[in-house]
XYZ file of C-alpha atoms in Angstrom:
728
model
C 114.923 70.338 119.209
C 113.145 73.611 118.766
C 113.838 74.366 122.712
C 117.438 73.585 122.134
C 117.567 76.044 119.059
C 115.548 78.681 121.143
C 117.909 78.452 124.301
C 121.086 78.639 121.805
C 120.195 81.854 119.827
C 118.765 83.750 123.080
C 121.648 82.924 125.084
C 123.939 84.088 122.149
C 121.925 86.824 120.504
C 124.989 88.752 119.231
C 126.876 85.797 117.947
C 123.740 84.761 116.072
C 123.538 88.047 114.440
C 127.158 88.435 113.652
C 126.899 84.789 111.843
C 123.975 86.079 109.684
C 125.776 89.175 108.522
C 129.099 87.384 108.035
C 127.145 85.007 105.626
C 125.429 87.661 103.981
C 128.480 89.653 103.094
C 130.413 86.551 101.891
C 127.534 85.169 99.612
C 126.583 88.434 98.167
C 130.293 89.460 97.432
C 130.987 86.129 95.652
C 127.747 84.906 94.184
C 127.544 84.943 90.207
C 125.132 87.116 88.202
C 121.789 85.832 87.561
C 121.137 86.355 83.693
C 117.757 86.822 82.071
C 116.436 84.425 79.374
C 113.376 85.165 77.119
C 114.328 82.372 74.589
C 111.445 79.945 74.791
C 113.315 77.191 73.134
C 115.920 76.991 76.062
C 113.062 75.870 78.345
C 112.667 72.667 76.416
C 114.742 69.428 76.781
C 116.534 68.218 73.825
C 114.070 65.295 73.272
C 111.212 67.567 71.919
C 110.975 67.891 67.956
C 111.687 71.513 67.822
C 114.897 71.390 69.716
C 116.009 68.476 67.604
C 115.329 70.657 64.430
C 117.350 73.464 65.798
C 120.374 71.504 66.487
C 119.897 69.986 62.943
C 120.038 73.492 61.691
C 123.085 74.499 63.359
C 124.877 71.388 61.894
C 123.459 71.602 58.493
C 123.312 75.387 58.019
C 126.033 76.851 60.377
C 126.005 80.021 58.471
C 122.288 80.317 58.102
C 120.948 83.689 58.962
C 118.688 84.032 61.929
C 118.389 87.747 62.914
C 118.641 88.381 66.633
C 117.635 92.030 66.234
C 115.474 93.795 63.764
C 115.554 97.430 62.628
C 112.133 98.454 61.438
C 111.851 101.575 59.359
C 108.784 103.718 58.457
C 108.343 107.443 57.518
C 107.528 109.754 60.453
C 104.116 110.844 58.317
C 103.199 107.114 57.823
C 103.498 107.266 54.060
C 105.101 104.959 51.540
C 108.853 105.024 51.634
C 110.467 107.288 48.799
C 113.501 106.492 46.770
C 115.398 108.910 48.943
C 114.124 107.041 52.047
C 115.300 103.765 50.697
C 118.783 105.149 50.222
C 118.890 106.146 53.808
C 117.864 102.862 55.024
C 120.665 101.340 52.744
C 123.148 103.785 54.175
C 122.056 103.143 57.801
C 122.276 99.266 57.177
C 125.926 99.805 55.781
C 127.293 102.147 58.604
C 125.681 100.027 61.278
C 127.585 96.891 60.073
C 130.885 99.038 59.765
C 130.729 99.790 63.593
C 131.457 96.044 64.388
C 129.273 96.135 67.508
C 130.516 93.250 69.909
C 128.388 89.985 69.368
C 127.137 91.336 65.968
C 128.169 88.887 63.126
C 126.581 90.298 60.221
C 124.250 93.208 59.250
C 122.026 92.947 55.983
C 119.089 94.562 54.585
C 115.617 92.891 54.842
C 112.898 92.856 52.263
C 110.464 95.766 52.334
C 106.689 95.226 53.044
C 104.131 94.733 50.321
C 102.525 98.251 50.933
C 105.912 99.683 50.523
C 105.584 101.568 53.884
C 108.313 99.694 55.883
C 111.821 98.387 55.339
C 114.029 96.443 57.557
C 117.733 95.897 58.437
C 118.434 92.504 60.102
C 121.110 91.831 62.490
C 122.579 88.464 63.257
C 124.344 87.540 66.336
C 126.425 84.735 68.030
C 123.416 82.106 68.788
C 125.423 80.750 71.441
C 124.884 83.756 73.632
C 121.322 84.434 73.081
C 119.643 85.939 76.023
C 122.766 86.480 77.956
C 124.049 89.820 79.294
C 126.567 90.609 76.521
C 123.775 90.464 73.923
C 121.610 92.649 75.832
C 124.435 95.120 75.966
C 124.845 94.976 72.239
C 120.922 95.368 71.764
C 121.349 98.583 73.636
C 124.152 99.960 71.735
C 122.348 98.987 68.435
C 119.336 100.767 69.492
C 121.038 104.040 70.181
C 123.272 103.982 67.123
C 120.433 103.005 64.793
C 118.521 106.056 66.131
C 121.671 108.244 65.930
C 122.071 107.239 62.117
C 118.474 107.964 61.253
C 118.653 111.705 62.753
C 118.054 114.072 59.838
C 116.079 111.694 57.786
C 112.293 111.305 57.606
C 112.507 107.805 58.953
C 111.205 106.523 62.314
C 113.206 103.339 63.242
C 112.635 101.177 66.125
C 114.530 98.058 67.163
C 113.114 94.674 67.774
C 113.812 91.013 67.905
C 114.980 88.520 70.416
C 117.989 90.501 71.564
C 115.697 93.729 71.922
C 113.016 91.915 73.854
C 115.616 90.706 76.218
C 116.715 94.270 76.806
C 113.035 95.377 77.277
C 112.368 92.729 79.337
C 115.264 93.297 81.780
C 114.278 97.094 81.857
C 110.718 96.074 82.524
C 111.770 93.629 85.168
C 113.907 96.364 87.036
C 110.989 98.583 87.113
C 108.519 95.857 87.981
C 110.574 94.837 90.793
C 110.946 98.365 92.179
C 107.208 98.857 92.087
C 106.664 95.363 93.770
C 109.229 96.147 96.348
C 107.996 99.534 97.303
C 104.226 97.910 97.397
C 105.347 95.073 99.454
C 106.993 97.110 101.914
C 104.081 99.648 102.306
C 101.537 96.750 102.621
C 103.646 95.014 105.250
C 104.455 98.230 107.382
C 101.300 99.592 107.372
C 99.468 96.207 108.341
C 101.963 95.504 111.038
C 101.391 98.967 112.321
C 97.646 98.366 112.575
C 98.012 94.831 114.281
C 100.685 95.733 116.964
C 100.560 99.346 116.925
C 104.332 99.295 117.308
C 106.754 100.931 114.973
C 109.539 98.731 115.830
C 107.757 95.797 115.175
C 106.474 96.786 111.610
C 110.125 97.868 110.501
C 111.902 94.927 112.033
C 110.746 92.203 109.484
C 111.379 94.449 106.489
C 114.938 94.785 107.845
C 115.544 91.128 108.828
C 113.798 89.746 105.817
C 115.783 92.058 103.411
C 119.068 90.490 104.988
C 117.562 87.098 104.301
C 116.649 88.059 100.594
C 120.346 89.153 99.850
C 121.428 85.784 101.249
C 118.860 83.807 99.322
C 119.435 85.554 96.022
C 123.131 84.718 96.179
C 122.455 81.028 97.164
C 120.021 80.809 94.085
C 122.502 82.257 91.802
C 125.112 79.782 92.982
C 122.537 76.920 92.548
C 121.485 78.176 89.175
C 125.239 78.170 87.977
C 126.140 74.954 89.620
C 123.283 72.716 88.276
C 123.193 74.650 84.842
C 119.466 75.838 85.193
C 117.793 78.503 83.136
C 117.158 81.695 84.536
C 114.438 84.338 83.891
C 114.134 87.888 85.194
C 110.551 87.269 86.261
C 111.743 84.877 89.002
C 113.446 88.077 90.972
C 110.070 89.681 91.188
C 108.490 86.575 92.389
C 111.110 85.991 95.046
C 110.644 89.401 96.443
C 107.020 88.434 97.137
C 107.748 85.048 98.385
C 110.524 86.106 100.695
C 108.484 89.181 102.360
C 105.344 87.471 102.247
C 106.117 84.143 103.736
C 108.820 85.781 106.143
C 106.269 88.093 107.517
C 103.817 84.973 108.142
C 106.674 83.307 110.178
C 107.384 86.521 111.902
C 103.912 86.942 112.887
C 103.608 83.299 114.216
C 106.648 83.861 116.363
C 105.497 87.340 117.683
C 102.013 86.172 118.505
C 103.430 83.227 120.503
C 106.120 85.556 122.158
C 103.313 88.163 123.294
C 101.408 85.310 124.348
C 104.294 83.830 126.644
C 104.865 87.284 128.217
C 101.198 87.686 128.932
C 101.530 84.475 130.831
C 104.101 85.854 132.992
C 107.301 84.452 131.295
C 110.822 86.483 131.923
C 111.382 87.941 128.526
C 114.235 85.930 127.437
C 112.462 82.653 128.497
C 109.383 83.915 126.889
C 111.444 83.694 123.427
C 112.697 80.299 124.214
C 109.226 79.080 124.967
C 107.911 80.913 121.621
C 110.710 79.046 119.552
C 109.764 75.830 121.318
C 106.118 75.990 120.967
C 105.923 77.748 117.431
C 109.020 75.952 115.951
C 107.233 72.745 114.889
C 104.557 74.882 113.395
C 106.846 77.248 111.303
C 108.853 74.142 110.136
C 105.955 72.013 109.038
C 104.400 75.077 107.046
C 107.790 75.666 105.350
C 108.153 71.972 104.818
C 104.944 71.881 102.908
C 105.963 74.787 100.772
C 109.173 73.635 100.127
C 108.287 70.188 98.927
C 105.398 71.692 96.689
C 108.190 74.096 95.048
C 110.777 71.176 94.824
C 107.915 69.256 93.031
C 108.681 71.544 90.141
C 112.154 69.988 89.475
C 109.981 67.241 87.742
C 108.813 69.744 85.127
C 110.047 69.517 81.415
C 110.332 73.296 81.213
C 113.624 74.781 82.300
C 111.972 77.846 83.589
C 109.808 75.951 86.017
C 113.062 73.629 86.831
C 114.790 76.709 87.840
C 111.862 78.281 89.838
C 111.304 75.308 92.003
C 114.811 75.059 93.629
C 115.003 78.756 93.711
C 111.752 79.252 95.598
C 112.522 76.230 97.946
C 116.086 77.913 98.860
C 114.118 81.133 99.700
C 111.797 79.384 101.875
C 114.431 77.260 103.609
C 116.268 80.468 104.074
C 113.297 82.242 105.680
C 112.577 79.092 107.789
C 116.194 79.332 109.388
C 115.809 83.028 109.907
C 112.427 82.638 111.589
C 114.098 80.106 114.138
C 117.535 81.910 114.594
C 117.803 85.518 113.408
C 114.358 86.894 114.355
C 114.434 85.332 117.922
C 117.950 86.597 118.553
C 117.208 90.213 117.448
C 113.735 90.253 119.410
C 115.452 88.756 122.430
C 117.998 91.571 122.533
C 115.385 94.294 122.153
C 113.011 92.540 124.506
C 109.288 93.774 125.399
C 110.481 97.399 124.172
C 109.793 95.890 120.769
C 105.998 96.405 121.329
C 106.643 100.197 122.378
C 104.348 102.384 122.567
C 101.319 99.955 122.702
C 100.414 98.596 126.001
C 98.183 96.105 124.365
C 100.416 93.127 124.494
C 99.990 93.271 128.446
C 96.413 92.175 128.053
C 94.361 89.546 126.304
C 92.102 90.725 123.445
C 88.518 89.662 123.333
C 88.322 88.416 119.460
C 84.625 89.031 119.776
C 84.174 88.792 115.813
C 85.980 85.496 115.574
C 84.051 84.041 118.576
C 80.665 84.954 116.716
C 82.007 83.260 113.778
C 83.103 80.393 115.806
C 79.712 80.005 117.287
C 78.053 80.103 113.899
C 80.146 77.320 112.693
C 79.505 75.358 115.856
C 75.638 75.783 115.557
C 75.375 75.013 111.767
C 78.364 73.360 110.453
C 76.790 71.473 107.548
C 75.046 74.790 106.211
C 78.657 76.345 106.614
C 80.174 73.371 104.642
C 77.527 73.788 101.861
C 77.770 77.452 101.443
C 81.649 77.528 101.308
C 81.924 74.556 99.310
C 79.381 76.081 96.923
C 81.235 79.136 96.428
C 84.455 77.185 95.644
C 82.639 74.998 93.132
C 80.839 77.997 91.253
C 83.960 79.623 90.780
C 85.777 76.611 89.581
C 83.297 76.378 86.588
C 85.422 79.019 85.030
C 88.125 76.602 84.453
C 86.121 75.343 81.563
C 86.936 78.474 79.538
C 90.802 78.095 80.160
C 93.141 78.730 77.298
C 97.012 78.868 77.385
C 99.078 81.616 75.620
C 102.773 80.801 74.769
C 104.500 83.921 73.928
C 106.784 84.457 77.100
C 108.351 87.711 75.674
C 105.211 89.718 75.076
C 103.899 88.226 78.455
C 106.832 89.461 80.470
C 106.511 93.014 79.492
C 104.027 95.715 78.464
C 103.020 96.106 74.950
C 104.148 99.541 74.826
C 107.989 98.452 75.011
C 109.471 99.278 71.679
C 110.379 95.391 70.827
C 106.721 94.812 71.325
C 105.751 97.562 69.057
C 108.091 96.249 66.561
C 106.474 92.788 66.698
C 102.946 94.165 66.296
C 103.839 96.421 63.366
C 105.742 93.497 61.627
C 102.541 91.433 62.079
C 100.437 94.072 60.381
C 103.080 94.920 57.536
C 104.155 91.592 56.594
C 102.292 88.087 56.791
C 101.275 87.212 60.083
C 103.538 84.184 60.333
C 106.461 85.726 58.292
C 108.087 87.385 61.321
C 108.664 83.719 62.705
C 108.415 81.049 59.855
C 108.289 77.399 60.147
C 111.112 75.283 58.828
C 110.812 71.872 57.936
C 114.173 69.968 57.595
C 114.334 67.006 55.315
C 117.304 64.743 55.998
C 118.803 61.635 54.264
C 118.926 58.735 56.833
C 121.662 56.930 54.996
C 124.036 59.753 54.378
C 123.361 59.878 50.722
C 122.453 63.138 48.948
C 118.684 63.831 48.747
C 116.886 63.506 45.543
C 116.011 66.900 44.490
C 113.259 65.803 41.817
C 111.129 65.094 44.830
C 111.416 68.624 46.475
C 108.603 70.324 44.384
C 106.144 67.489 45.382
C 107.058 67.852 48.995
C 106.741 71.532 49.134
C 103.325 71.353 47.280
C 102.117 68.928 49.908
C 103.397 71.342 52.852
C 101.947 74.039 51.252
C 98.432 72.353 51.098
C 98.072 72.152 54.640
C 95.422 74.160 56.196
C 96.722 77.394 57.744
C 99.762 77.415 55.550
C 100.295 80.623 53.475
C 103.144 79.147 51.358
C 105.812 76.562 51.475
C 108.975 76.422 49.328
C 112.398 74.817 49.349
C 114.979 77.331 50.822
C 118.239 75.662 50.647
C 120.292 72.510 50.641
C 123.319 72.011 52.636
C 126.799 71.554 50.965
C 126.625 67.621 51.348
C 123.209 67.716 49.672
C 121.833 65.562 52.782
C 119.545 68.160 54.265
C 117.032 70.412 52.717
C 115.392 73.490 54.406
C 111.800 74.202 53.304
C 110.546 77.261 54.885
C 106.674 77.332 55.599
C 104.959 80.480 56.275
C 101.701 80.213 58.344
C 98.685 82.403 58.007
C 98.758 83.173 61.796
C 101.023 84.658 64.339
C 103.441 82.064 65.780
C 101.951 82.041 69.263
C 98.413 81.925 68.502
C 96.205 78.800 68.979
C 95.717 78.629 65.202
C 99.325 78.479 64.497
C 100.011 75.962 66.944
C 97.220 73.681 65.657
C 98.461 74.450 62.072
C 102.021 73.427 62.821
C 100.729 70.245 64.338
C 99.203 69.523 60.991
C 102.562 70.515 59.208
C 104.421 67.865 61.405
C 101.930 65.136 60.373
C 102.388 65.747 56.684
C 106.159 66.641 57.014
C 106.353 63.109 58.547
C 104.196 60.977 56.450
C 105.100 62.602 53.128
C 108.653 62.290 53.709
C 110.537 60.038 50.779
C 111.789 56.755 51.419
C 115.114 57.076 53.103
C 114.546 60.491 54.809
C 112.989 61.897 57.807
C 111.633 65.194 58.646
C 111.837 67.422 61.687
C 109.675 70.564 62.010
C 111.393 73.676 63.878
C 110.492 77.422 64.374
C 108.735 79.294 67.043
C 105.238 77.672 66.324
C 106.906 74.241 66.707
C 108.497 75.178 69.965
C 105.216 76.410 71.167
C 103.683 73.233 70.342
C 106.241 71.332 72.248
C 105.834 73.819 75.203
C 102.102 73.002 75.249
C 102.990 69.143 75.363
C 105.459 69.772 78.094
C 103.125 71.722 80.149
C 100.317 68.989 79.740
C 102.989 66.451 80.924
C 103.485 68.679 84.050
C 99.888 68.762 85.015
C 99.857 64.988 84.877
C 103.311 64.770 86.864
C 103.761 67.736 89.180
C 100.322 68.144 90.367
C 99.888 64.540 91.790
C 103.269 64.318 93.137
C 103.158 67.716 94.981
C 99.679 66.715 96.400
C 100.972 63.204 97.507
C 103.983 64.567 99.364
C 101.892 67.435 100.901
C 99.401 64.688 102.203
C 102.333 62.699 103.605
C 103.296 65.734 105.927
C 99.650 66.322 106.915
C 99.425 62.584 107.837
C 102.533 62.829 109.898
C 101.749 65.866 111.421
C 98.077 64.928 112.288
C 98.751 61.347 113.050
C 95.721 60.664 110.831
C 94.948 58.828 107.418
C 91.546 60.736 107.062
C 92.025 64.341 107.495
C 94.842 64.656 104.796
C 92.154 63.425 102.149
C 89.625 65.948 102.773
C 92.193 68.802 103.454
C 94.119 68.189 100.130
C 90.690 67.877 98.329
C 89.502 71.371 99.989
C 92.587 72.949 98.675
C 91.989 71.506 95.318
C 88.703 72.974 95.338
C 90.507 76.295 96.136
C 92.922 75.896 93.201
C 89.974 75.224 90.685
C 88.087 78.331 92.178
C 91.265 80.540 91.829
C 91.832 79.313 88.211
C 88.080 79.922 87.340
C 88.140 83.217 88.648
C 91.412 84.306 87.057
C 89.837 82.960 83.693
C 86.586 85.013 84.158
C 88.477 88.454 84.999
C 91.317 88.246 82.361
C 89.779 86.006 79.516
C 86.016 87.084 79.699
C 86.392 90.445 81.217
C 89.564 91.865 79.845
C 89.406 89.956 76.627
C 92.684 88.350 76.666
C 93.128 85.500 74.358
C 94.301 83.110 77.148
C 96.300 82.906 80.353
C 100.226 82.340 80.208
C 101.073 78.756 79.818
C 102.899 78.160 83.142
C 100.198 80.082 85.196
C 98.241 76.991 86.502
C 101.434 75.024 87.654
C 102.771 78.029 89.667
C 99.312 78.757 91.018
C 98.450 75.137 91.919
C 101.877 74.982 93.832
C 101.164 78.335 95.604
C 97.610 77.772 96.337
C 98.217 74.047 97.403
C 101.199 74.882 99.481
C 100.098 78.053 101.380
C 96.493 76.530 101.536
C 97.782 73.791 103.372
C 99.598 76.039 105.645
C 96.348 77.804 106.897
C 94.662 74.492 106.924
C 97.140 73.222 109.138
C 96.965 76.285 111.611
C 93.388 75.705 111.927
C 92.945 72.019 112.239
C 95.735 71.910 114.730
C 93.927 74.415 116.946
C 90.779 72.207 116.362
C 92.510 69.171 117.701
C 93.877 71.043 120.454
C 90.553 72.076 121.516
C 88.965 68.428 121.052
C 91.734 67.313 123.495
C 90.448 69.748 126.126
C 87.204 67.360 126.074
C 85.220 69.415 123.749
C 82.905 67.641 121.295
C 83.774 68.028 117.466
C 81.279 71.053 116.893
C 82.429 73.018 119.978
C 86.190 72.266 119.181
C 85.308 73.615 115.563
C 83.758 76.789 116.991
C 86.718 77.470 119.462
C 89.353 76.787 116.991
C 87.965 79.646 114.737
C 87.754 81.907 117.633
C 91.389 81.495 118.762
C 93.120 80.716 115.503
C 91.122 82.851 113.159
C 92.901 86.332 114.052
C 96.190 84.772 113.078
C 94.779 83.078 109.891
C 93.229 86.457 109.018
C 96.263 88.523 109.657
C 98.982 86.184 107.856
C 96.486 85.566 104.908
C 95.814 89.358 104.380
C 99.548 90.158 104.392
C 100.523 87.307 102.107
C 97.646 87.995 99.725
C 98.264 91.675 99.639
C 101.966 91.234 99.021
C 101.394 88.871 95.994
C 98.805 91.426 94.790
C 101.558 93.916 94.504
C 102.933 91.835 91.392
C 100.109 93.318 89.418
C 102.191 96.642 89.641
C 104.716 95.341 87.319
C 102.764 96.283 84.351
C 103.113 93.057 82.215
C 100.614 90.099 81.657
C 102.707 87.203 83.340
C 103.018 88.874 86.425
C 99.564 90.711 86.564
C 97.889 87.286 86.065
C 100.292 85.492 88.534
C 99.924 88.411 91.092
C 95.866 88.239 91.051
C 95.649 84.326 90.769
C 97.959 83.673 93.889
C 96.686 86.466 95.895
C 93.163 85.491 95.096
C 94.168 81.902 96.034
C 95.522 82.750 99.293
C 92.586 85.021 100.176
C 90.378 81.856 99.312
C 92.637 79.415 101.486
C 92.711 81.769 104.438
C 89.140 83.435 104.406
C 86.985 80.298 102.917
C 88.789 77.145 103.349
C 90.647 77.570 106.561
C 88.052 79.568 108.392
C 84.739 77.969 107.232
C 85.106 74.736 104.940
C 87.818 72.811 106.841
C 86.452 73.304 110.223
C 82.920 72.719 109.531
C 83.852 69.480 107.615
C 85.943 68.313 110.499
C 83.116 69.079 112.957
C 80.828 67.031 110.482
C 83.081 63.975 110.387
C 83.772 64.099 114.079
C 86.268 61.698 115.796
C 86.850 59.590 112.469
C 88.608 62.742 111.153
C 91.465 61.554 113.432
C 91.533 57.803 112.446
C 93.840 55.855 113.209
C 95.660 57.991 115.402
C 92.652 59.259 117.617
C 94.578 62.558 117.900
C 91.568 64.356 119.381
C 91.480 62.385 122.568
C 92.958 64.016 125.653
C 96.361 63.081 126.663
C 98.118 63.590 130.174
C 99.807 67.167 130.483
C 103.405 67.161 129.775
C 105.151 69.048 132.600
C 108.121 71.351 131.710
C 108.932 74.785 130.790
C 106.991 76.701 128.190
C 103.513 75.680 129.284
C 101.102 78.181 130.672
C 97.641 79.552 130.249
C 95.997 81.131 127.551
C 96.199 81.446 123.788
C 93.909 84.223 123.494
C 96.198 86.336 121.420
C 94.912 84.396 118.620
C 98.552 82.993 118.599
C 99.289 80.830 115.632
C 96.670 78.146 116.514
C 99.520 75.321 116.358
C 99.962 74.385 120.194
C 98.713 70.883 119.376
C 101.548 70.125 117.146
C 103.714 69.929 120.321
C 101.228 67.353 121.849
C 101.204 69.471 124.962
C 97.639 70.357 126.110
C 98.969 72.961 128.546
C 98.792 76.695 127.815
C 95.153 76.609 126.409
C 92.157 78.543 127.104
C 88.733 76.979 127.521
């Protein structure tokens, strides 16, 4: 199949390129926009209590005031607000409401802080459009207008709240994407220049993957709209890294093999056909493992991860197709001039360093396995200190953003839980009016819960069938203490509900409580399903039952080492209260999928060497010698591109960038180079049971065979079951 693909694109390179350009123009021109959403409640399914409570609130109290934006005032000198200042606040609030800004439904004054230093204006917007572009535009206009209205006064005013957070998140995302994009381009450009010493080869993948990126983003927007998935601006930053990092890996696999075929004496166009034939299954297997791991996120209960899974799978799928069609077509048009001005493509490198490493693994596989395994185990100990945080808004932008400053100042000026109170909705189960005489005792029981500052009955709906009890916690909504406290509030609210009634607990802390439960569900579901599916791919590829078990176990150790190192760096080293709640799920899928990719590279080459008649130890040494350069180059580029996410300046992408880049480095430079080959050498022929894939097979004649893989290649000739074209 891959030879047929190679023949078609090399014989018709211009038509292949034109087809890609037409597809790009059509998709980009017609794709819908991808909105940003920082509303945590939108990530949960309707079966969770916090979402049921929100739906009840909309039905029972449709006119309830829930501010989407908060203007926070204080004097420029930090002193107490004077009577004149309070008049200015009242005037600004009145004039702001008179502007009738789109999406704004009501503008009312808020209560002053206890110390008299702060005052608020509360702005209500249409809840149906929360996080959507029109409310982001409204927040932008509100921020400008409220600052203009405060000119000439002694007031300093800042705009916060969910709408302002969405605005700041969008701005932060654009800045982060620019930095990530520039960093990714520079890393790929410089690294490819060092590897090939050819400017065309360094620039070419950036241009081609840029085209693929435009198409992938359009397809993702279509899928998001078609399946009504949740969107988040952080996904765009992740996509940049995935597309350019993984795309460059596939580009490297193809170019190493193309260079190898040219060295073997193939005519340039035939060399590309043979390269696609020999490396096609390798790229497809690697992409398949990554796509399956990403699609496992569809099983998540969180909308954010449900959307991320298909999005990343689409991106990798588009990159795979480009690796088999667009890249071969363009390179076949250019020919060997793509390596200009370097002449190194005409001769085979010695790979002396990797040969020495290979000899070390060959002589002492047990010691290598123990030392590399010990490194992974020690790092994994850090997972014992893992703690999750749930404030997605503050995690998605720097603390210096205006909405984050407002959030911090409100926590100091008012009760820590006042900015996001918890609501307990008590409803009649038989449709009859509630007994108001029981309200006082019920509120008293809620107020007695540990961690609750106060509880009061706030309002009853017109029918008298639902009462809203406002519970103010002592802690900020996203903290562990608040989440624990709201769990106790739920227990008391349910158990103390009078006969004939039922209680639902809503609010941000309740949402975070449910997100915590959802993430724990994902740990029990997504992790094992992704691992099982990847093991199936490994089993089919290697025709072995034994190898997939220790390969996936080694990758699991790599995951533990990565999470442990991230905990030590950010929680212990930088004093973070915890890591973003979805980080382990995302990290697991990246590390497992890509870690398996590099393991496939190495063990396929090891099997190839075994088929040459070498014993298991010698085969492991030779595999490291020949596949090591590709693993090192691909691993370095991918780890470095993910590390650019740390430039975004927010906790979510910084933690994600470090964790994934560290995990890829561990996968490439510890697992694939040392742990996997040394384990395979120790297990010996049993590693290939029941397929006996390490036994020599008759040479298959045909085009595309030839001597040498000294370039380091992609180390995957074995997947074609063709022992020709190998170097002893």
